[in-house]
mmCIF file of C-alpha atoms and ligand atoms in Angstrom:
data_model
loop_
_atom_site.group_PDB
_atom_site.id
_atom_site.type_symbol
_atom_site.label_atom_id
_atom_site.label_comp_id
_atom_site.label_asym_id
_atom_site.label_seq_id
_atom_site.Cartn_x
_atom_site.Cartn_y
_atom_site.Cartn_z
ATOM 1 C CA MET A 233 17.801 -21.658 17.322
ATOM 2 C CA ARG A 234 18.872 -19.537 14.343
ATOM 3 C CA LYS A 235 20.120 -21.712 11.522
ATOM 4 C CA TRP A 236 22.014 -19.054 9.525
ATOM 5 C CA SER A 237 25.751 -19.366 9.497
ATOM 6 C CA THR A 238 27.703 -16.362 10.793
ATOM 7 C CA GLN A 239 28.748 -15.676 7.253
ATOM 8 C CA SER A 240 25.166 -15.513 5.987
ATOM 9 C CA ILE A 241 24.223 -13.201 8.857
ATOM 10 C CA GLN A 242 26.972 -10.822 7.805
ATOM 11 C CA LYS A 243 25.568 -10.866 4.292
ATOM 12 C CA GLN A 244 22.127 -9.965 5.682
ATOM 13 C CA PRO A 245 22.813 -6.994 7.938
ATOM 14 C CA VAL A 246 19.379 -5.464 7.452
ATOM 15 C CA LEU A 247 17.377 -8.533 8.315
ATOM 16 C CA GLU A 248 19.618 -9.276 11.251
ATOM 17 C CA LYS A 249 19.180 -5.856 12.854
ATOM 18 C CA ILE A 250 15.447 -5.786 12.305
ATOM 19 C CA SER A 251 14.794 -8.986 14.149
ATOM 20 C CA SER A 252 16.236 -7.400 17.275
ATOM 21 C CA LEU A 253 14.246 -4.165 17.088
ATOM 22 C CA GLY A 254 10.883 -5.408 18.342
ATOM 23 C CA TYR A 255 8.541 -3.025 16.476
ATOM 24 C CA ASP A 256 4.877 -2.873 17.421
ATOM 25 C CA VAL A 257 3.099 -5.744 15.775
ATOM 26 C CA ILE A 258 -0.600 -6.317 15.355
ATOM 27 C CA MET A 259 -1.522 -9.641 16.890
ATOM 28 C CA PHE A 260 -4.621 -10.992 15.248
ATOM 29 C CA ASP A 261 -7.517 -12.356 17.244
ATOM 30 C CA GLU A 262 -7.861 -15.986 16.187
ATOM 31 C CA ASN A 263 -11.640 -15.618 16.340
ATOM 32 C CA LEU A 264 -11.628 -12.959 13.621
ATOM 33 C CA ILE A 265 -14.102 -13.964 10.905
ATOM 34 C CA ILE A 266 -12.563 -14.238 7.462
ATOM 35 C CA TYR A 267 -13.928 -15.168 4.075
ATOM 36 C CA LEU A 268 -12.078 -18.078 2.498
ATOM 37 C CA ASP A 269 -13.066 -19.936 -0.577
ATOM 38 C CA GLY A 270 -16.835 -19.563 -0.317
ATOM 39 C CA GLU A 271 -17.114 -19.711 3.470
ATOM 40 C CA PHE A 272 -17.024 -17.349 6.414
ATOM 41 C CA LEU A 273 -14.924 -18.938 9.136
ATOM 42 C CA LYS A 274 -12.676 -18.180 12.071
ATOM 43 C CA LEU A 275 -9.066 -17.282 11.375
ATOM 44 C CA LYS A 276 -7.937 -20.269 13.464
ATOM 45 C CA ASP A 277 -10.000 -22.636 11.293
ATOM 46 C CA SER A 278 -8.572 -21.555 7.938
ATOM 47 C CA GLY A 279 -6.539 -24.752 7.535
ATOM 48 C CA ILE A 280 -4.237 -23.205 4.943
ATOM 49 C CA SER A 281 -1.572 -25.626 3.788
ATOM 50 C CA PRO A 282 2.075 -25.008 4.665
ATOM 51 C CA LEU A 283 2.775 -26.018 1.071
ATOM 52 C CA THR A 284 0.712 -23.149 -0.338
ATOM 53 C CA HIS A 285 2.318 -22.047 -3.609
ATOM 54 C CA SER A 286 1.923 -18.339 -2.880
ATOM 55 C CA LEU A 287 3.602 -18.746 0.509
ATOM 56 C CA HIS A 288 6.676 -20.223 -1.147
ATOM 57 C CA TYR A 289 6.913 -18.025 -4.230
ATOM 58 C CA GLY A 290 5.057 -14.804 -3.405
ATOM 59 C CA SER A 291 2.572 -15.614 -6.162
ATOM 60 C CA GLY A 292 -0.452 -13.944 -4.557
ATOM 61 C CA VAL A 293 -2.104 -10.667 -5.483
ATOM 62 C CA PHE A 294 -3.753 -8.445 -2.946
ATOM 63 C CA GLU A 295 -5.347 -5.135 -2.064
ATOM 64 C CA GLY A 296 -5.288 -2.868 0.946
ATOM 65 C CA ILE A 297 -8.616 -1.088 1.328
ATOM 66 C CA ARG A 298 -9.966 1.110 4.096
ATOM 67 C CA ALA A 299 -13.476 1.474 5.425
ATOM 68 C CA TYR A 300 -14.343 4.672 7.278
ATOM 69 C CA LYS A 301 -17.170 5.636 9.564
ATOM 70 C CA ILE A 302 -18.930 8.467 7.780
ATOM 71 C CA LYS A 303 -22.255 10.144 8.603
ATOM 72 C CA LYS A 304 -24.406 7.315 7.243
ATOM 73 C CA GLY A 305 -22.352 4.539 8.921
ATOM 74 C CA GLY A 306 -19.430 2.454 7.738
ATOM 75 C CA GLY A 307 -18.383 2.845 4.099
ATOM 76 C CA VAL A 308 -15.698 1.137 2.026
ATOM 77 C CA PHE A 309 -13.560 3.724 0.252
ATOM 78 C CA LYS A 310 -13.313 3.413 -3.552
ATOM 79 C CA LEU A 311 -14.199 -0.272 -3.487
ATOM 80 C CA GLN A 312 -14.751 -0.559 -7.238
ATOM 81 C CA GLU A 313 -11.302 0.890 -7.994
ATOM 82 C CA HIS A 314 -9.645 -1.555 -5.581
ATOM 83 C CA ILE A 315 -11.507 -4.500 -7.095
ATOM 84 C CA ASP A 316 -10.538 -3.396 -10.600
ATOM 85 C CA ARG A 317 -6.876 -3.190 -9.580
ATOM 86 C CA LEU A 318 -7.060 -6.607 -7.896
ATOM 87 C CA PHE A 319 -8.352 -8.168 -11.109
ATOM 88 C CA TYR A 320 -5.665 -6.325 -13.105
ATOM 89 C CA SER A 321 -2.981 -7.700 -10.764
ATOM 90 C CA ALA A 322 -4.357 -11.241 -11.026
ATOM 91 C CA ASP A 323 -4.491 -10.980 -14.795
ATOM 92 C CA SER A 324 -0.892 -9.782 -14.903
ATOM 93 C CA ILE A 325 0.294 -13.131 -13.497
ATOM 94 C CA GLY A 326 -2.204 -15.244 -15.443
ATOM 95 C CA MET A 327 -4.357 -15.940 -12.397
ATOM 96 C CA LYS A 328 -8.098 -16.310 -12.890
ATOM 97 C CA ILE A 329 -10.090 -15.142 -9.886
ATOM 98 C CA PRO A 330 -12.930 -17.648 -9.374
ATOM 99 C CA LEU A 331 -15.449 -14.911 -8.570
ATOM 100 C CA LYS A 332 -17.070 -12.087 -10.484
ATOM 101 C CA LYS A 333 -16.204 -8.540 -9.499
ATOM 102 C CA GLU A 334 -19.800 -8.036 -8.345
ATOM 103 C CA GLU A 335 -19.589 -11.081 -6.042
ATOM 104 C CA LEU A 336 -16.406 -9.838 -4.403
ATOM 105 C CA LYS A 337 -18.001 -6.431 -4.026
ATOM 106 C CA LYS A 338 -20.669 -8.032 -1.838
ATOM 107 C CA ILE A 339 -18.326 -10.301 0.139
ATOM 108 C CA ILE A 340 -16.088 -7.450 1.339
ATOM 109 C CA PRO A 341 -18.814 -5.494 3.218
ATOM 110 C CA GLU A 342 -20.129 -8.827 4.544
ATOM 111 C CA VAL A 343 -16.761 -9.557 6.207
ATOM 112 C CA LEU A 344 -17.016 -6.158 7.899
ATOM 113 C CA ARG A 345 -20.568 -6.811 9.068
ATOM 114 C CA LYS A 346 -19.621 -10.226 10.472
ATOM 115 C CA ASN A 347 -16.829 -8.623 12.516
ATOM 116 C CA ASN A 348 -18.922 -5.591 13.560
ATOM 117 C CA LEU A 349 -16.430 -3.279 11.921
ATOM 118 C CA GLU A 350 -17.310 0.128 10.492
ATOM 119 C CA SER A 351 -13.872 1.597 10.251
ATOM 120 C CA ALA A 352 -11.275 -0.969 9.219
ATOM 121 C CA TYR A 353 -8.409 -2.043 7.028
ATOM 122 C CA ILE A 354 -9.463 -4.743 4.568
ATOM 123 C CA ARG A 355 -7.118 -7.244 2.985
ATOM 124 C CA PRO A 356 -8.332 -9.327 0.042
ATOM 125 C CA LEU A 357 -5.682 -11.827 -1.046
ATOM 126 C CA ILE A 358 -5.970 -14.127 -4.019
ATOM 127 C CA PHE A 359 -3.478 -16.959 -3.946
ATOM 128 C CA PHE A 360 -2.477 -20.260 -5.463
ATOM 129 C CA ASP A 361 -3.146 -23.172 -3.120
ATOM 130 C CA GLY A 362 -0.896 -26.044 -2.039
ATOM 131 C CA SER A 363 -1.871 -28.567 -4.723
ATOM 132 C CA SER A 364 1.552 -28.382 -6.313
ATOM 133 C CA LEU A 365 4.845 -26.588 -5.828
ATOM 134 C CA GLY A 366 6.081 -26.468 -9.394
ATOM 135 C CA ILE A 367 6.808 -22.846 -10.212
ATOM 136 C CA ASP A 368 4.261 -22.881 -12.981
ATOM 137 C CA THR A 369 0.757 -22.768 -11.565
ATOM 138 C CA LYS A 370 -1.212 -24.963 -13.955
ATOM 139 C CA ASN A 371 -1.937 -27.526 -11.193
ATOM 140 C CA ASN A 372 -2.897 -25.023 -8.510
ATOM 141 C CA ARG A 373 -6.366 -23.835 -7.567
ATOM 142 C CA VAL A 374 -6.948 -20.157 -6.964
ATOM 143 C CA LYS A 375 -8.203 -19.253 -3.483
ATOM 144 C CA VAL A 376 -9.871 -16.038 -2.371
ATOM 145 C CA LEU A 377 -9.363 -14.681 1.111
ATOM 146 C CA VAL A 378 -10.779 -11.506 2.644
ATOM 147 C CA ALA A 379 -9.807 -10.403 6.141
ATOM 148 C CA ALA A 380 -10.471 -7.122 7.923
ATOM 149 C CA TRP A 381 -9.434 -5.597 11.196
ATOM 150 C CA ALA A 382 -9.439 -2.294 13.023
ATOM 151 C CA TRP A 383 -6.286 -0.384 12.101
ATOM 152 C CA GLY A 384 -5.558 3.207 13.015
ATOM 153 C CA LYS A 385 -2.811 5.384 11.632
ATOM 154 C CA TYR A 386 0.011 3.646 9.779
ATOM 155 C CA LEU A 387 2.568 6.444 9.885
ATOM 156 C CA ALA A 388 3.288 9.284 12.326
ATOM 157 C CA ASP A 389 1.723 12.745 11.788
ATOM 158 C CA ALA A 390 4.776 13.793 9.792
ATOM 159 C CA VAL A 391 7.580 11.512 8.701
ATOM 160 C CA ARG A 392 11.324 11.634 8.237
ATOM 161 C CA VAL A 393 12.288 9.727 5.134
ATOM 162 C CA GLN A 394 15.508 8.278 3.768
ATOM 163 C CA ILE A 395 16.128 7.591 0.098
ATOM 164 C CA SER A 396 16.932 3.910 0.034
ATOM 165 C CA ASP A 397 19.844 2.301 -1.693
ATOM 166 C CA PHE A 398 17.458 -0.516 -2.634
ATOM 167 C CA ARG A 399 15.905 0.359 -5.991
ATOM 168 C CA ARG A 400 12.209 0.001 -6.732
ATOM 169 C CA ILE A 401 11.497 -3.165 -8.769
ATOM 170 C CA SER A 402 11.866 -2.472 -12.460
ATOM 171 C CA GLU A 403 9.244 -2.708 -15.186
ATOM 172 C CA LYS A 404 11.817 -4.822 -17.018
ATOM 173 C CA SER A 405 11.755 -7.500 -14.312
ATOM 174 C CA THR A 406 8.086 -7.692 -13.373
ATOM 175 C CA VAL A 407 4.695 -6.079 -13.880
ATOM 176 C CA CYS A 408 5.583 -3.369 -11.442
ATOM 177 C CA ASP A 409 2.234 -1.576 -11.437
ATOM 178 C CA ALA A 410 0.481 -4.743 -10.234
ATOM 179 C CA LYS A 411 0.068 -5.466 -6.530
ATOM 180 C CA ILE A 412 1.811 -8.834 -6.400
ATOM 181 C CA SER A 413 2.790 -10.287 -3.025
ATOM 182 C CA GLY A 414 6.386 -11.077 -3.997
ATOM 183 C CA HIS A 415 7.057 -7.421 -4.845
ATOM 184 C CA TYR A 416 6.819 -6.560 -1.204
ATOM 185 C CA VAL A 417 10.167 -8.072 -0.276
ATOM 186 C CA ASN A 418 11.589 -5.029 -2.073
ATOM 187 C CA SER A 419 9.387 -2.812 0.131
ATOM 188 C CA LEU A 420 10.272 -4.756 3.268
ATOM 189 C CA LEU A 421 14.007 -4.336 2.699
ATOM 190 C CA ALA A 422 13.707 -0.618 1.993
ATOM 191 C CA THR A 423 11.433 0.254 4.915
ATOM 192 C CA SER A 424 13.349 -1.916 7.349
ATOM 193 C CA LYS A 425 16.687 -0.434 6.428
ATOM 194 C CA ALA A 426 15.352 3.123 6.703
ATOM 195 C CA LYS A 427 14.035 2.313 10.181
ATOM 196 C CA VAL A 428 17.303 0.732 11.243
ATOM 197 C CA ASN A 429 18.978 3.965 10.103
ATOM 198 C CA GLY A 430 16.664 6.017 12.351
ATOM 199 C CA PHE A 431 14.076 7.195 9.790
ATOM 200 C CA ASP A 432 10.317 6.606 9.728
ATOM 201 C CA GLU A 433 10.056 5.462 6.150
ATOM 202 C CA ALA A 434 12.008 4.860 2.956
ATOM 203 C CA LEU A 435 11.724 6.411 -0.483
ATOM 204 C CA LEU A 436 12.863 4.313 -3.432
ATOM 205 C CA LEU A 437 14.431 5.473 -6.666
ATOM 206 C CA ASP A 438 13.765 3.682 -9.933
ATOM 207 C CA HIS A 439 16.465 2.193 -12.134
ATOM 208 C CA GLN A 440 16.923 5.500 -13.972
ATOM 209 C CA ASP A 441 17.739 7.262 -10.679
ATOM 210 C CA ASN A 442 14.422 9.083 -10.526
ATOM 211 C CA ILE A 443 12.164 9.191 -7.494
ATOM 212 C CA ALA A 444 9.662 6.312 -7.644
ATOM 213 C CA GLU A 445 7.654 5.849 -4.454
ATOM 214 C CA GLY A 446 7.654 4.715 -0.841
ATOM 215 C CA PRO A 447 7.493 1.018 0.121
ATOM 216 C CA GLY A 448 3.696 1.301 0.392
ATOM 217 C CA GLU A 449 2.989 4.913 -0.590
ATOM 218 C CA ASN A 450 3.075 7.284 -3.540
ATOM 219 C CA ILE A 451 4.826 10.615 -3.178
ATOM 220 C CA PHE A 452 3.878 14.193 -4.054
ATOM 221 C CA LEU A 453 6.138 17.240 -4.029
ATOM 222 C CA VAL A 454 4.665 20.693 -3.562
ATOM 223 C CA ARG A 455 5.696 24.139 -4.820
ATOM 224 C CA GLU A 456 3.109 26.845 -4.206
ATOM 225 C CA LYS A 457 0.070 25.721 -6.251
ATOM 226 C CA GLU A 458 1.983 23.019 -8.116
ATOM 227 C CA LEU A 459 1.989 19.297 -7.349
ATOM 228 C CA HIS A 460 4.714 17.137 -8.851
ATOM 229 C CA THR A 461 4.531 13.360 -8.734
ATOM 230 C CA PRO A 462 6.295 10.485 -10.531
ATOM 231 C CA LYS A 463 4.436 9.371 -13.616
ATOM 232 C CA THR A 464 2.774 5.970 -13.755
ATOM 233 C CA GLY A 465 4.356 2.933 -15.380
ATOM 234 C CA LYS A 466 7.086 2.201 -12.870
ATOM 235 C CA ILE A 467 5.058 2.778 -9.718
ATOM 236 C CA LEU A 468 1.877 1.407 -8.222
ATOM 237 C CA LYS A 469 -0.975 3.525 -9.557
ATOM 238 C CA GLY A 470 -2.274 4.477 -6.164
ATOM 239 C CA ILE A 471 -5.968 4.941 -5.566
ATOM 240 C CA THR A 472 -5.225 7.550 -2.903
ATOM 241 C CA ARG A 473 -2.884 9.205 -5.434
ATOM 242 C CA GLU A 474 -5.876 9.543 -7.797
ATOM 243 C CA THR A 475 -7.995 10.945 -4.971
ATOM 244 C CA VAL A 476 -5.293 13.483 -4.093
ATOM 245 C CA MET A 477 -5.134 14.590 -7.727
ATOM 246 C CA GLU A 478 -8.941 14.938 -7.881
ATOM 247 C CA ILE A 479 -8.876 17.121 -4.765
ATOM 248 C CA ALA A 480 -5.875 19.119 -5.981
ATOM 249 C CA GLN A 481 -7.578 19.895 -9.286
ATOM 250 C CA LYS A 482 -10.670 21.072 -7.442
ATOM 251 C CA PHE A 483 -8.463 23.397 -5.394
ATOM 252 C CA GLY A 484 -6.735 24.862 -8.449
ATOM 253 C CA TYR A 485 -3.387 23.082 -8.275
ATOM 254 C CA GLU A 486 -1.471 22.403 -11.443
ATOM 255 C CA ILE A 487 -0.374 18.749 -11.552
ATOM 256 C CA PHE A 488 2.830 17.510 -13.156
ATOM 257 C CA GLU A 489 3.287 13.749 -13.584
ATOM 258 C CA ARG A 490 6.889 13.361 -14.636
ATOM 259 C CA ASP A 491 10.375 12.030 -13.908
ATOM 260 C CA ILE A 492 11.764 13.761 -10.824
ATOM 261 C CA SER A 493 15.401 13.443 -9.804
ATOM 262 C CA PRO A 494 16.374 13.520 -6.119
ATOM 263 C CA GLU A 495 18.600 16.555 -6.783
ATOM 264 C CA GLU A 496 15.420 18.513 -7.537
ATOM 265 C CA LEU A 497 14.171 18.072 -3.976
ATOM 266 C CA GLU A 498 15.711 21.390 -2.964
ATOM 267 C CA ASN A 499 13.276 23.180 -5.298
ATOM 268 C CA PHE A 500 10.163 22.148 -3.355
ATOM 269 C CA ASP A 501 8.483 23.603 -0.270
ATOM 270 C CA GLY A 502 6.590 20.505 0.735
ATOM 271 C CA ALA A 503 6.265 16.774 0.261
ATOM 272 C CA PHE A 504 3.748 14.156 1.307
ATOM 273 C CA PHE A 505 2.971 10.479 0.973
ATOM 274 C CA SER A 506 -0.393 9.109 -0.137
ATOM 275 C CA GLY A 507 -1.678 5.592 0.311
ATOM 276 C CA THR A 508 -4.507 3.554 1.732
ATOM 277 C CA ALA A 509 -2.542 2.724 4.874
ATOM 278 C CA ALA A 510 -0.606 6.023 5.021
ATOM 279 C CA GLU A 511 -3.620 8.165 3.950
ATOM 280 C CA VAL A 512 -2.109 11.644 3.399
ATOM 281 C CA THR A 513 1.017 12.034 5.523
ATOM 282 C CA PRO A 514 3.316 15.084 5.389
ATOM 283 C CA ILE A 515 7.044 14.479 5.000
ATOM 284 C CA SER A 516 9.201 16.723 7.171
ATOM 285 C CA GLU A 517 12.550 15.756 5.669
ATOM 286 C CA ILE A 518 14.167 13.506 3.108
ATOM 287 C CA GLU A 519 17.745 12.329 3.466
ATOM 288 C CA PHE A 520 19.713 11.556 0.322
ATOM 289 C CA GLN A 521 23.384 10.566 0.406
ATOM 290 C CA GLY A 522 23.990 12.410 3.668
ATOM 291 C CA LYS A 523 22.144 15.589 2.641
ATOM 292 C CA ILE A 524 18.892 16.545 4.360
ATOM 293 C CA PHE A 525 16.088 18.282 2.457
ATOM 294 C CA SER A 526 13.613 19.881 4.875
ATOM 295 C CA PHE A 527 9.975 20.562 4.061
ATOM 296 C CA ASP A 528 7.167 22.673 5.432
ATOM 297 C CA THR A 529 4.672 20.106 6.742
ATOM 298 C CA ASP A 530 1.893 22.682 6.392
ATOM 299 C CA SER A 531 2.180 22.945 2.616
ATOM 300 C CA ALA A 532 -0.786 21.560 0.659
ATOM 301 C CA ARG A 533 -2.658 21.568 3.931
ATOM 302 C CA ASP A 534 -5.887 22.277 2.014
ATOM 303 C CA ILE A 535 -5.531 18.956 0.147
ATOM 304 C CA ARG A 536 -4.849 17.016 3.334
ATOM 305 C CA GLU A 537 -7.759 18.618 5.175
ATOM 306 C CA GLU A 538 -10.135 17.891 2.316
ATOM 307 C CA PHE A 539 -9.004 14.249 2.222
ATOM 308 C CA PHE A 540 -9.679 13.838 5.941
ATOM 309 C CA ARG A 541 -13.014 15.655 5.594
ATOM 310 C CA ILE A 542 -14.052 13.158 2.901
ATOM 311 C CA VAL A 543 -13.136 10.141 5.040
ATOM 312 C CA GLY A 544 -14.288 11.784 8.266
ATOM 313 C CA PRO A 545 -17.339 11.134 10.462
ATOM 314 C CA GLU A 546 -19.127 14.332 9.347
ATOM 315 C CA ASN A 547 -19.065 13.523 5.631
ATOM 316 C CA GLU A 548 -22.640 13.157 4.415
ATOM 317 C CA ASP A 549 -21.723 12.305 0.825
ATOM 318 C CA SER A 550 -21.631 8.532 0.596
ATOM 319 C CA GLU A 551 -22.357 8.516 -3.144
ATOM 320 C CA ASN A 552 -19.044 9.566 -4.583
ATOM 321 C CA TYR A 553 -16.461 7.596 -2.714
ATOM 322 C CA PHE A 554 -18.118 4.970 -0.567
ATOM 323 C CA THR A 555 -19.887 1.621 -0.717
ATOM 324 C CA LEU A 556 -21.941 1.570 2.458
ATOM 325 C CA ILE A 557 -21.559 -1.500 4.662
HETATM 326 C C1 PLP B 192 4.109 0.194 -3.429
HETATM 327 C C2 PLP B 192 2.887 0.993 -3.165
HETATM 328 N N1 PLP B 192 2.793 2.231 -3.690
HETATM 329 C C3 PLP B 192 1.718 3.003 -3.485
HETATM 330 C C4 PLP B 192 0.669 2.569 -2.707
HETATM 331 C C5 PLP B 192 -0.519 3.443 -2.518
HETATM 332 O O1 PLP B 192 -1.616 2.930 -3.233
HETATM 333 P P1 PLP B 192 -3.099 3.124 -2.733
HETATM 334 O O2 PLP B 192 -3.307 4.586 -2.590
HETATM 335 O O3 PLP B 192 -3.930 2.542 -3.807
HETATM 336 O O4 PLP B 192 -3.225 2.406 -1.449
HETATM 337 C C6 PLP B 192 0.728 1.305 -2.122
HETATM 338 C C7 PLP B 192 -0.369 0.799 -1.304
HETATM 339 O O5 PLP B 192 -1.204 0.082 -1.786
HETATM 340 C C8 PLP B 192 1.852 0.490 -2.369
HETATM 341 O O6 PLP B 192 1.946 -0.717 -1.828
#
């Protein structure tokens, strides 16, 4: 039985509509092997406390990493970069990860091996345990969890996007380039509302009315051999974003990292999202205040194709991007 009063439901139109939509959800196998606090165990045996601090306050930090099956077998994409960002995120909230980077770098492929996964989505989460529920975390222990599962495409081949009226979290309110669990309520609201409104994904503006990023993706805008993308500082510094820029440079694109206003959208031929989950996904249109900006989903095709070649089964180069499982 829902406990919200009618009045509170009216104040929460987005959440209310979403619960009735019934999107596809991944149901996890309870026999999945996870790493938790020094042990490999079954998901059903994790025994995580309902009083876990990070569950109540969003005080975890996490990563989303992909492993791909390349020519030499399974490989984790840009593992070092993801581990570095995880430690940066932990540091930003004063959390000390009880493992060395090198140790975590070994545990992650081990979780894949134990689940017989070559191509997978990997989720390390570092969180404060249930020792205490004071907001300050001095009495909590830090726990390390790594889970992995097979996960295909996150978005459609090309997506229709709506600029959200929820703003991206501000650098004045939080460390907004850290991947902190609590930040994702902002993402959840934006993506859910865009979907309720009939779009595939949201795009959030920052507090200065410039384009920031998607709920779980960075954005690029394309004009001939130019790539324009919001500068870092207010956005998550995406690892796929870096990869896209490396590829673009190789292919002779000029890259502009700058403030971009939504009114400028009409000056671009193409747009695409980048992200670990979203990979490189063309955007076919962006709606902003009732106006639709349409894009050629074939623009910057060379960048997209090169990205999928790198993470594809024929790629023989495991040195540059991959940690082999
Ligand atoms: C808010 C946000 N922006 C951008 C990205 C893309 O980052 P990456 O390419 O490192 O996955 C993500 C995903 O991690 C994200 O959650």
